[in-house]
XYZ file of C-alpha atoms in Angstrom:
743
model
C 5.988 -13.805 -39.777
C 5.818 -16.996 -38.333
C 3.154 -19.068 -35.736
C 0.656 -19.493 -38.186
C -2.669 -19.969 -35.279
C -5.842 -19.187 -35.872
C -7.579 -16.610 -34.239
C -10.564 -17.466 -32.551
C -13.233 -15.668 -30.443
C -12.662 -17.846 -27.865
C -9.334 -17.172 -28.276
C -10.275 -13.812 -27.556
C -12.113 -14.179 -25.337
C -9.614 -15.858 -23.093
C -7.338 -13.480 -24.023
C -9.611 -10.626 -22.037
C -10.501 -8.859 -24.991
C -13.612 -7.424 -26.058
C -14.974 -8.002 -29.817
C -14.904 -4.059 -29.643
C -10.725 -4.395 -29.159
C -9.690 -7.424 -31.129
C -11.370 -5.012 -34.245
C -9.118 -1.921 -32.960
C -6.228 -4.604 -33.414
C -6.706 -5.476 -36.818
C -7.128 -1.462 -37.638
C -3.593 -0.806 -35.784
C -2.103 -3.418 -36.844
C -3.831 -3.388 -40.940
C -4.201 -7.560 -40.884
C -4.945 -10.523 -38.007
C -2.629 -10.731 -35.643
C 0.196 -13.197 -34.450
C -0.896 -15.630 -31.468
C 2.615 -13.915 -30.018
C 1.599 -9.986 -30.705
C -2.212 -11.854 -29.100
C -0.372 -12.258 -26.074
C 0.949 -8.640 -26.260
C -1.673 -6.611 -26.692
C -3.696 -9.027 -23.607
C -1.215 -7.978 -21.410
C -0.459 -4.643 -22.312
C -4.604 -3.639 -22.535
C -5.034 -5.378 -19.101
C -6.927 -3.383 -16.816
C -3.620 -4.306 -14.434
C -1.116 -2.919 -16.927
C -3.158 -0.654 -19.079
C -5.885 1.251 -16.388
C -7.958 1.640 -18.603
C -10.432 2.101 -16.660
C -9.305 4.250 -14.406
C -7.050 6.412 -16.561
C -9.946 9.163 -16.865
C -10.008 9.500 -12.479
C -6.742 9.295 -11.750
C -6.525 12.751 -13.369
C -7.627 14.181 -10.861
C -4.972 13.743 -8.495
C -2.961 16.583 -7.191
C 1.236 15.134 -8.134
C 2.959 18.225 -8.222
C 5.095 19.983 -4.943
C 8.076 22.258 -5.470
C 9.537 19.038 -2.824
C 7.880 16.443 -5.659
C 10.938 15.588 -7.763
C 8.870 13.103 -9.636
C 5.477 12.182 -10.116
C 3.299 9.640 -11.621
C 4.350 7.965 -14.746
C 7.473 6.392 -13.228
C 8.528 3.766 -11.290
C 8.189 5.387 -8.412
C 7.820 9.017 -7.353
C 10.570 10.959 -5.983
C 10.009 13.594 -3.165
C 13.002 15.747 -1.288
C 14.813 15.214 1.675
C 17.143 17.414 1.551
C 19.298 19.310 -1.271
C 20.933 15.726 -1.632
C 19.164 13.259 -1.286
C 15.878 11.888 -2.345
C 13.211 9.625 -0.688
C 12.050 7.378 -3.051
C 8.409 5.659 -2.447
C 5.919 3.343 -3.979
C 3.352 1.436 -3.000
C 1.661 -2.108 -4.902
C -0.922 -4.890 -4.729
C -0.218 -8.630 -5.006
C -3.626 -9.573 -4.334
C -5.014 -12.290 -6.118
C -2.062 -14.691 -6.818
C -1.877 -14.579 -2.608
C -5.120 -15.770 -2.699
C -4.443 -18.224 -5.098
C -0.200 -19.686 -3.466
C -0.128 -17.006 0.042
C 3.579 -17.618 0.725
C 4.342 -17.410 -2.817
C 1.842 -14.311 -4.035
C 3.025 -12.208 -1.088
C 6.751 -12.807 -1.738
C 6.684 -11.923 -4.843
C 4.734 -8.849 -3.754
C 7.709 -8.023 -1.483
C 10.209 -8.428 -4.640
C 8.353 -6.534 -7.138
C 7.938 -3.423 -4.876
C 12.100 -3.941 -3.725
C 12.323 -3.478 -8.510
C 10.348 -0.332 -8.326
C 12.646 1.506 -5.757
C 16.101 0.683 -6.711
C 15.711 0.364 -10.666
C 14.803 4.753 -9.337
C 18.431 4.267 -7.872
C 17.383 3.970 -4.345
C 18.454 1.695 -2.058
C 15.679 0.381 -0.269
C 15.806 0.905 3.562
C 12.119 0.110 4.770
C 8.752 -1.753 3.665
C 5.335 -1.376 5.210
C 2.644 -3.524 4.763
C -1.620 -3.309 4.301
C -2.962 -6.312 5.107
C -6.731 -6.871 4.829
C -7.886 -10.715 5.618
C -11.185 -12.373 6.454
C -12.069 -13.095 10.247
C -9.906 -15.146 11.740
C -11.959 -17.446 13.232
C -11.966 -19.367 10.024
C -9.273 -22.231 8.661
C -9.524 -20.933 4.768
C -8.854 -17.654 6.394
C -5.735 -18.508 8.774
C -4.114 -20.152 5.707
C -3.835 -17.486 3.794
C -2.510 -14.760 6.723
C 0.037 -17.592 7.957
C 1.548 -18.153 4.020
C 1.021 -14.111 3.743
C 3.063 -12.950 6.644
C 6.136 -16.023 6.221
C 6.275 -15.108 2.682
C 6.791 -11.135 3.384
C 9.224 -11.934 6.638
C 10.804 -14.754 4.000
C 11.605 -12.112 1.050
C 11.723 -9.251 3.140
C 14.287 -10.665 5.691
C 16.332 -12.880 2.926
C 16.998 -9.782 1.254
C 17.969 -7.868 3.617
C 15.664 -4.962 3.836
C 12.901 -3.986 7.021
C 9.907 -3.919 7.374
C 9.218 -1.410 9.851
C 5.166 -1.569 10.748
C 2.212 -2.099 8.812
C -2.085 -2.541 8.994
C -4.165 -4.892 9.237
C -7.770 -5.275 8.924
C -10.485 -8.103 9.449
C -13.533 -9.105 8.462
C -15.755 -11.069 6.027
C -15.464 -9.192 2.731
C -11.327 -10.205 2.863
C -11.783 -14.422 3.218
C -12.178 -14.743 -0.576
C -10.510 -11.704 -1.512
C -7.830 -10.843 1.253
C -5.924 -8.206 0.107
C -1.687 -7.973 -0.017
C -0.848 -3.902 -0.485
C 3.175 -3.877 -0.164
C 4.634 -0.079 0.553
C 9.254 0.452 0.516
C 11.220 3.671 0.661
C 14.758 4.287 -0.924
C 17.624 6.434 -0.615
C 19.241 7.903 -3.598
C 21.278 10.940 -4.240
C 18.979 13.756 -6.074
C 21.833 13.127 -9.082
C 21.369 9.890 -9.552
C 17.408 9.594 -10.018
C 17.387 6.846 -12.948
C 13.945 5.927 -15.871
C 12.796 3.977 -17.470
C 13.439 5.316 -21.076
C 15.137 3.223 -23.864
C 17.147 6.308 -25.269
C 19.283 6.694 -27.755
C 18.816 5.424 -31.846
C 21.314 1.958 -31.882
C 21.860 1.595 -27.970
C 22.570 -1.816 -26.758
C 19.165 -3.412 -24.669
C 20.795 -5.977 -21.844
C 18.282 -8.377 -20.323
C 20.068 -8.897 -16.952
C 19.159 -10.840 -13.875
C 16.998 -14.266 -13.711
C 16.596 -16.655 -16.198
C 12.840 -16.511 -17.630
C 10.537 -19.505 -17.090
C 7.084 -19.958 -17.330
C 6.114 -18.870 -14.185
C 3.602 -16.228 -13.846
C 2.933 -16.598 -17.971
C -0.967 -13.467 -17.888
C -0.606 -13.097 -14.291
C -1.392 -9.529 -15.273
C -4.579 -10.823 -17.189
C -5.113 -12.922 -13.802
C -4.779 -9.899 -11.909
C -7.385 -7.820 -13.971
C -10.768 -10.541 -13.327
C -12.583 -11.434 -10.834
C -12.750 -15.145 -9.476
C -14.676 -17.961 -10.199
C -14.950 -21.745 -8.866
C -11.426 -22.200 -10.955
C -9.122 -20.009 -8.528
C -6.990 -22.222 -7.817
C -6.171 -23.735 -11.136
C -4.541 -20.292 -11.673
C -1.334 -21.122 -9.926
C 0.793 -21.615 -12.891
C 0.145 -17.740 -13.195
C 1.873 -17.287 -9.728
C 4.917 -16.214 -9.826
C 7.977 -18.139 -7.769
C 10.283 -15.891 -6.053
C 14.662 -15.391 -4.390
C 15.366 -13.262 -2.636
C 19.572 -14.253 -3.074
C 19.100 -13.415 -6.538
C 17.142 -9.748 -5.725
C 20.028 -9.126 -3.863
C 22.325 -9.876 -6.018
C 20.564 -7.736 -9.227
C 19.600 -5.320 -6.475
C 23.658 -4.765 -5.981
C 25.000 -5.383 -9.217
C 21.728 -2.698 -10.457
C 23.199 0.106 -7.736
C 27.331 -0.242 -8.965
C 26.348 0.252 -12.883
C 24.597 3.179 -11.541
C 26.923 4.451 -9.600
C 29.126 4.468 -12.568
C 26.782 6.045 -15.364
C 26.831 2.755 -17.339
C 22.738 3.250 -17.692
C 21.264 5.074 -19.323
C 16.980 3.453 -18.449
C 15.840 0.723 -16.854
C 13.035 -1.129 -16.383
C 11.655 -3.927 -13.919
C 9.885 -7.020 -16.142
C 7.627 -7.154 -13.461
C 3.659 -7.464 -14.606
C 3.594 -8.972 -18.322
C 7.389 -9.429 -17.774
C 9.711 -8.914 -20.965
C 6.053 -7.184 -22.994
C 6.083 -4.511 -20.128
C 9.230 -3.555 -19.615
C 10.373 -2.583 -23.886
C 7.586 -1.937 -25.338
C 7.123 0.946 -22.035
C 11.213 2.503 -22.157
C 10.153 2.908 -26.148
C 7.261 4.525 -26.048
C 8.376 6.384 -23.026
C 11.772 7.730 -24.806
C 9.275 8.212 -28.418
C 11.612 5.586 -29.870
C 11.301 2.150 -30.583
C 13.170 -1.380 -29.984
C 14.061 -5.017 -31.593
C 14.789 -7.949 -29.646
C 15.580 -11.346 -30.604
C 14.471 -14.284 -27.868
C 16.898 -16.576 -29.085
C 19.230 -14.418 -26.894
C 17.589 -14.429 -24.037
C 18.545 -16.006 -20.874
C 16.192 -19.104 -20.370
C 15.737 -21.861 -17.727
C 13.044 -24.070 -19.877
C 13.736 -26.055 -23.658
C 10.956 -25.726 -25.817
C 9.564 -21.845 -24.129
C 8.008 -20.584 -27.229
C 8.283 -16.801 -28.143
C 4.250 -15.705 -26.633
C 6.127 -17.147 -23.452
C 9.181 -14.876 -23.132
C 7.563 -12.243 -24.131
C 4.685 -13.520 -21.675
C 6.559 -14.685 -18.509
C 6.292 -12.621 -15.554
C 9.237 -14.509 -13.716
C 11.010 -13.109 -10.983
C 14.398 -10.968 -10.367
C 14.447 -9.359 -13.520
C 15.473 -6.332 -14.854
C 15.515 -4.601 -19.224
C 18.332 -2.010 -19.599
C 19.781 0.553 -21.512
C 22.943 0.994 -22.047
C 24.966 3.431 -23.871
C 26.625 2.174 -26.947
C 30.150 1.066 -26.183
C 29.631 0.108 -21.920
C 28.139 -2.216 -22.460
C 30.782 -5.115 -21.821
C 31.981 -3.437 -18.483
C 27.800 -3.506 -17.871
C 28.044 -7.174 -18.294
C 30.936 -7.772 -16.691
C 30.051 -6.128 -13.429
C 26.470 -8.495 -13.867
C 28.428 -11.222 -14.406
C 30.453 -10.242 -11.329
C 27.563 -10.689 -9.012
C 26.943 -14.414 -10.607
C 23.915 -12.854 -12.448
C 23.134 -13.363 -16.149
C 23.487 -10.366 -18.145
C 22.935 -10.216 -22.467
C 22.311 -7.903 -24.842
C 19.059 -8.785 -26.721
C 17.995 -6.033 -29.018
C 18.810 -2.370 -29.718
C 16.731 0.897 -30.006
C 15.720 1.883 -32.771
C 14.255 4.780 -34.820
C 10.703 3.651 -36.101
C 8.441 3.649 -32.220
C 8.070 0.072 -33.475
C 7.981 -3.138 -30.922
C 9.880 -5.912 -33.332
C 10.019 -9.118 -31.610
C 12.362 -12.084 -33.786
C 12.352 -15.382 -32.811
C 14.125 -18.652 -35.296
C 15.161 -16.303 -37.785
C 11.582 -14.795 -37.645
C 9.765 -11.620 -37.155
C 6.865 -12.833 -35.161
C 5.252 -8.963 -33.205
C 5.626 -6.015 -34.942
C 3.877 -3.149 -33.140
C 4.228 0.424 -32.937
C 5.084 1.033 -29.429
C 2.642 3.533 -28.888
C -0.377 1.651 -29.170
C 1.189 -0.637 -26.255
C 1.639 1.713 -23.424
C -0.061 5.741 -24.064
C -2.542 4.548 -26.687
C -3.948 1.307 -24.699
C -8.068 1.661 -24.898
C -9.549 4.019 -22.092
C -13.165 3.842 -20.553
C -14.736 6.605 -18.883
C -17.109 3.327 -17.664
C -20.771 4.423 -16.046
C -21.382 4.202 -12.813
C -24.735 4.873 -10.011
C -24.606 4.612 -6.846
C -25.518 1.976 -5.280
C -29.188 1.611 -3.626
C -27.973 0.439 0.500
C -25.684 3.257 0.991
C -29.159 5.290 1.391
C -29.947 2.205 3.710
C -27.542 1.692 5.086
C -26.902 5.629 6.527
C -30.586 5.768 7.452
C -29.166 4.293 10.354
C -30.295 5.353 13.758
C -27.739 5.187 17.019
C -30.704 6.355 18.581
C -31.720 2.781 18.961
C -28.117 1.511 19.968
C -28.807 0.260 22.895
C -26.304 1.422 25.989
C -24.225 -1.586 27.827
C -24.881 -2.530 31.726
C -21.005 -2.899 31.187
C -19.008 -0.144 29.928
C -15.487 -2.200 31.506
C -15.982 -5.295 30.021
C -16.494 -3.006 26.945
C -13.506 -1.825 26.878
C -11.526 -5.013 27.179
C -13.725 -6.423 24.110
C -12.620 -3.585 21.872
C -9.697 -4.244 22.860
C -9.227 -7.774 21.969
C -11.037 -6.964 18.754
C -8.934 -8.512 16.666
C -8.900 -5.275 14.508
C -8.056 -3.579 17.339
C -5.176 -5.910 18.828
C -1.325 -5.835 19.511
C -0.421 -7.877 15.682
C 3.088 -8.488 17.108
C 2.840 -11.570 16.535
C 2.717 -10.328 12.541
C 5.936 -8.157 12.699
C 7.934 -10.232 15.292
C 8.934 -12.589 12.596
C 10.076 -9.374 10.472
C 13.381 -8.575 10.948
C 12.181 -4.875 10.746
C 16.478 -3.637 12.777
C 18.297 -4.806 9.858
C 20.043 -2.030 8.298
C 20.068 -0.310 11.250
C 18.060 2.853 10.609
C 15.221 2.147 12.262
C 14.304 4.737 15.206
C 10.331 4.114 15.691
C 9.791 0.372 16.089
C 6.309 -1.446 14.998
C 2.955 -0.685 17.112
C 3.486 2.826 17.562
C 1.022 5.549 14.845
C 3.303 5.710 12.334
C 7.345 4.339 11.779
C 10.117 6.455 11.452
C 13.864 5.735 10.148
C 16.877 8.656 10.702
C 18.592 9.081 7.190
C 22.360 8.682 8.164
C 24.814 11.313 7.842
C 21.780 13.955 8.499
C 19.976 15.020 11.544
C 16.488 14.287 9.542
C 14.730 11.473 9.724
C 11.393 9.408 7.767
C 8.235 8.792 9.304
C 5.605 6.544 6.939
C 2.219 5.511 8.194
C -0.420 2.489 5.479
C -4.118 3.486 6.503
C -7.649 2.660 5.357
C -10.367 1.845 7.285
C -12.625 -0.165 4.930
C -15.864 0.740 6.670
C -16.115 3.487 6.019
C -15.777 3.659 3.043
C -17.859 1.102 2.460
C -20.774 3.444 4.057
C -19.053 6.537 2.256
C -16.215 6.345 -0.295
C -15.895 9.986 -0.269
C -15.626 10.024 3.554
C -13.958 6.916 3.659
C -11.135 8.358 1.817
C -10.775 11.420 2.693
C -10.229 9.547 6.102
C -7.637 7.192 4.464
C -5.289 10.885 3.898
C -5.922 12.553 7.114
C -5.850 9.529 9.256
C -2.652 8.864 7.613
C -1.142 12.314 8.046
C -2.285 12.667 11.515
C -0.341 9.669 12.411
C 3.333 11.324 9.847
C 2.422 14.200 12.200
C 1.592 12.263 15.539
C 5.507 11.569 15.177
C 6.406 14.575 14.713
C 6.688 14.485 11.070
C 5.503 17.228 8.155
C 3.594 15.150 5.704
C 4.995 15.799 2.284
C 3.376 13.307 0.284
C 1.048 9.774 -0.855
C 1.145 6.202 -2.538
C -2.222 4.517 -2.777
C -3.156 1.528 -3.569
C -6.961 1.436 -4.678
C -8.723 -2.222 -4.590
C -11.742 -2.607 -5.484
C -14.745 -4.670 -7.177
C -15.277 -5.639 -11.480
C -15.528 -1.614 -12.270
C -17.500 -2.988 -15.330
C -20.661 -2.788 -12.580
C -21.815 0.475 -12.175
C -22.224 0.591 -8.658
C -18.300 -0.224 -7.973
C -17.712 2.321 -10.255
C -19.413 4.785 -8.467
C -17.686 3.622 -4.705
C -14.423 4.495 -6.689
C -15.498 7.607 -8.469
C -16.071 8.536 -5.300
C -13.268 7.443 -3.319
C -10.856 9.177 -6.139
C -12.519 12.132 -5.380
C -12.332 12.129 -1.728
C -8.647 11.529 -2.062
C -8.048 14.481 -4.315
C -10.071 16.934 -1.804
C -7.547 15.406 1.217
C -4.152 15.789 -1.382
C -4.771 19.625 -1.835
C -5.824 20.982 0.618
C -3.359 18.989 2.587
C -0.821 19.120 0.729
C -0.006 15.626 -0.190
C 0.424 15.206 -3.478
C 0.206 11.820 -5.404
C 3.493 10.630 -6.165
C 2.271 7.258 -7.681
C 0.416 4.363 -7.316
C -1.696 0.799 -7.718
C -4.929 0.493 -9.007
C -6.272 -3.289 -8.286
C -9.835 -3.762 -9.691
C -11.484 -7.195 -9.678
C -11.439 -7.737 -6.583
C -14.089 -10.101 -6.502
C -15.173 -14.143 -6.027
C -18.403 -15.921 -6.956
C -19.664 -12.069 -7.923
C -19.338 -10.834 -4.278
C -16.789 -7.791 -4.114
C -14.603 -6.476 -0.980
C -14.851 -3.500 0.567
C -13.434 -0.719 -1.111
C -10.276 -0.142 0.371
C -8.464 2.912 -0.874
C -4.724 2.298 1.065
C -2.920 5.717 1.979
C 1.035 4.991 2.285
C 2.078 8.566 3.604
C 6.030 9.834 3.425
C 6.428 12.520 6.386
C 10.027 14.237 6.783
C 11.763 14.961 10.115
C 13.497 17.806 10.368
C 16.110 16.281 13.464
C 14.217 12.718 14.299
C 15.503 13.246 18.084
C 12.877 14.890 18.358
C 10.639 12.306 17.275
C 6.953 10.523 19.171
C 5.327 7.215 19.509
C 1.993 7.170 21.138
C 2.760 5.987 24.864
C 3.288 7.645 27.371
C 6.733 7.546 29.169
C 6.738 8.919 32.401
C 4.389 9.815 35.275
C 2.991 13.083 36.612
C 2.184 14.041 33.200
C -1.040 16.222 32.217
C -2.901 14.560 28.964
C -4.465 16.485 26.974
C -7.616 15.667 24.225
C -6.745 17.496 20.839
C -10.138 18.132 19.253
C -13.383 17.327 20.514
C -15.785 14.255 20.775
C -18.239 13.618 19.194
C -20.213 10.905 19.897
C -20.079 9.685 15.893
C -20.322 6.038 16.223
C -21.167 5.675 12.417
C -19.516 2.418 11.039
C -16.952 2.306 14.658
C -15.358 -0.875 15.721
C -17.213 -0.626 18.352
C -21.228 -0.599 15.988
C -19.471 -4.125 14.397
C -17.564 -5.847 17.692
C -20.408 -5.184 20.190
C -23.261 -4.911 18.865
C -22.801 -6.809 15.115
C -23.824 -3.487 13.108
C -22.304 -2.172 9.945
C -24.468 1.083 9.133
C -24.297 4.422 10.027
C -22.408 7.600 8.582
C -18.745 7.801 8.929
C -17.176 10.594 10.927
C -16.910 13.690 9.000
C -13.755 14.937 7.902
C -12.610 18.743 8.077
C -9.408 18.698 6.419
C -9.073 22.557 7.145
C -8.957 21.621 10.440
C -7.201 18.713 10.040
C -4.336 21.295 8.167
C -4.117 23.451 11.246
C -3.517 20.388 13.234
C -1.032 18.728 11.732
C 1.017 22.350 11.630
C 0.448 23.060 15.426
C 1.504 18.693 16.161
C 4.392 19.172 14.860
C 5.279 22.064 16.600
C 4.460 20.675 19.584
C 7.025 18.049 19.231
C 9.995 18.802 21.822
C 7.532 20.195 23.813
C 5.063 16.952 24.038
C 6.186 13.272 25.357
C 3.371 11.763 23.416
C 0.899 11.732 20.470
C -1.540 9.035 19.414
C -4.810 10.170 17.051
C -8.438 8.835 17.508
C -9.002 5.857 14.722
C -10.406 1.924 15.656
C -12.302 1.494 19.320
C -12.295 5.057 20.056
C -11.037 7.637 23.248
C -11.548 4.902 24.967
C -8.810 3.020 23.111
C -7.090 5.560 22.708
C -5.938 6.231 25.988
C -5.553 2.695 26.845
C -3.079 1.972 24.132
C -0.814 5.239 24.992
C -1.260 3.400 28.826
C 0.350 -0.150 27.180
C 3.781 1.085 26.680
C 5.710 -2.787 26.486
C 8.769 -0.657 28.339
C 7.024 0.233 31.260
C 3.591 0.269 31.603
C 2.158 3.841 32.678
C -1.293 4.187 34.616
C -3.721 7.297 33.607
C -6.649 9.085 35.624
C -9.148 10.682 33.049
C -12.287 12.478 33.823
C -13.902 13.148 30.315
C -16.248 16.240 30.690
C -18.420 16.351 27.189
C -22.434 16.146 27.053
C -21.806 13.230 25.050
C -24.129 9.590 25.736
C -21.436 7.662 27.720
C -20.836 4.477 25.409
C -20.439 7.261 22.000
C -18.449 9.460 24.141
C -15.961 6.324 25.058
C -15.690 4.165 21.837
C -16.934 6.824 19.412
C -14.555 7.221 16.124
C -14.400 11.392 16.012
C -12.339 12.915 13.277
C -9.379 14.896 14.551
C -9.053 14.031 18.140
C -5.672 13.553 19.694
C -4.371 12.226 22.801
C -1.381 13.869 23.688
C 1.453 13.737 26.815
C 2.911 17.370 28.402
C 5.413 17.800 31.407
C 3.263 20.444 33.329
C 6.226 22.487 33.211
C 5.278 22.912 29.042
C 1.833 22.874 29.488
C 1.463 26.440 28.795
C 3.808 27.026 25.984
C 1.866 23.832 24.626
C -1.120 25.180 25.368
C -0.210 28.607 23.247
C 0.782 26.790 20.501
C -2.594 25.086 20.578
C -4.095 28.211 20.102
C -2.294 29.578 17.451
C -3.364 27.220 15.488
C -7.074 27.581 16.463
C -7.485 24.085 17.507
C -9.642 23.379 20.993
C -7.602 20.807 23.594
C -9.363 19.915 27.274
C -7.462 18.954 29.903
C -8.689 15.857 31.256
C -6.230 14.161 33.329
C -2.304 12.663 34.241
C -0.083 9.872 33.693
C 0.281 8.017 37.412
C 2.759 5.178 38.031
C -0.273 2.792 39.390
C -0.825 0.467 36.502
C -4.680 0.850 36.579
C -6.477 2.646 34.031
C -9.250 5.332 35.253
C -12.016 6.697 32.844
C -14.822 9.034 33.604
C -17.882 10.115 32.432
C -20.631 12.192 33.335
C -22.584 8.721 34.509
C -20.425 6.510 34.650
C -16.213 6.081 35.975
C -14.306 2.316 34.718
C -11.777 0.884 36.708
C -9.033 -1.527 35.453
C -5.912 -3.056 35.335
C -3.436 -2.429 32.665
C -2.642 -5.742 32.898
C -6.342 -6.771 31.935
C -5.392 -4.385 29.214
C -2.598 -5.550 28.318
C -4.198 -9.735 28.293
C -7.369 -8.664 25.777
C -4.982 -6.698 23.702
C -1.988 -9.898 23.448
C -5.678 -12.238 22.486
C -4.453 -12.237 18.535
C -0.198 -12.755 19.368
C -0.874 -15.531 22.394
C -3.328 -17.762 19.841
C -0.285 -17.435 17.392
C 2.370 -16.526 18.407
C 4.075 -20.064 20.594
C 7.218 -18.155 21.458
C 4.595 -15.327 23.237
C 5.283 -14.669 27.300
C 4.096 -13.015 29.843
C 0.467 -11.496 29.023
């Protein structure tokens, strides 16, 4: 062994390892580690790579269904589209890097999730993002937001993968810790799914893609710690992306896969060469031996430590069939990429690393990828929960001008149109996009078939702060509801579980509650979890974000021509309300934006009812003209959004005869409530479907040619011009989009 560096207590701490973990390393190796081995253990045992605080709880998720082809454990999940094609999808976070360097942090997040998809043999066809920022009235928050959006747009637009939708939420807890969660979906042949396995003793191990540099070293470790005052100094931990190289890498990988030249493949993402080599060997119960002198490098004098831990972008590790390596190398060289045999698969289940003729690391792979430390961390209910949930909504003063409240809510950053974001994205490239950003769910066509795929990303972190279990249930239910409102059957989810420091019992309690809420919802709604990401330590100076378990839901439309959007699209349709308003305002946008209170219990979710509602909505596609579920801002905002069809605004005359206080009726956020429109001649057929599924429904009005929304309650009447609603709804667009015209 070379690299004689004295391993001190300070050096161990700098690598994020505890004394107990270091003693375990000594026991595993039977000796003191080299500095390279210390770095390898550090990244592989980091929270980001090992899931040591979350693993025992993630086992509670349902992961199987007849349509699930690949569940958790691979680069991405896979579900069946039909007998020939599969949808491959996953969601990942790039939170810490996006705070330190917003543009590159977000851009490389997009690059990473794309590689997870095409590593499985799928061509990426659609991206979405779920973003959380501090309120946009602060220059730092605006800087972070603009950098993140520009980074996502740059990478996605350059590589030619459309960003078809997403969600953005603003509140103070994200000011120093933004969340950048990125989703991607690809389409593959079911008989051409590739996995991350170093199979076949003696097979060559091939490095392909960009050269290795010093960027991103210890990125995984950084993502496993909270920020302190020195966050700016962590910029070297942020990778630098190149979407044009990634496009070449994508095409080269898919060509090699088509020619059956690949045995196993994995992206060099978090922890770079270390993670890909050790995980591939562990999954195949084999070993890997690599020679770092053969690794293409763009900087001189790189140490073994730096090469193994670099997170330089646009790189893959491939195991090829012996004798076919030159054919594979020729493909990558044709695309202008490095492709070099750097090692081979062995039968000793060891990761053996050579550098300058010496062995610098020799570690049993099972201790890097499978038998890593696992913690059952203590958790307890935070004291703030009882105080906030004891809030009495009767103490909320009734506003004197409900019309003005509606206009203010339409202009709230969380409700207002995010067109200024998605207009920066190319959402039409590849010509698959059927439903553009701005509706409940994005819809893409599956070319060569009559089918479509609907996707939605959802989470209301305010609900999760007030009640993590109920908030997480709601995230799954709303994502499923949004997909169903487009006409698709919800099939499976991927997730990004964003929380604070799990070493704090109150944070761990939030996580456990959220996981159990999600697990219950996924079981009842029959939407198993096919994979995802846990992002802990989202704290700065001891202040944690709100718990944010983001859900990415994928649904299948049997006939993409029967898709729906949220917008009214013709006059003289009947407007129906599915479900019944409850007047629940706990955790609502109304309570925070109008009354400056974050308190109360979030609205309850009846999952068995939601299951019936989803089935009814899917059956109604073809009979109804639009569907939009009630969420942020409540019933009045939902109906207003239905009217704001950019192609042709449609007015509505609505009467809400429910015995609920006017402001709670209009702006409460009941679950399982959907506004639909239907031609009068279809009304009986619609009602028949709803009755069959035992869905309460109420005829509440009609759409009109008048450019006015009229809302009547038992005690009040609001009339507001659509032009006024558009102006409020486009508040952020006018502020951030210099090309915004008209409203």
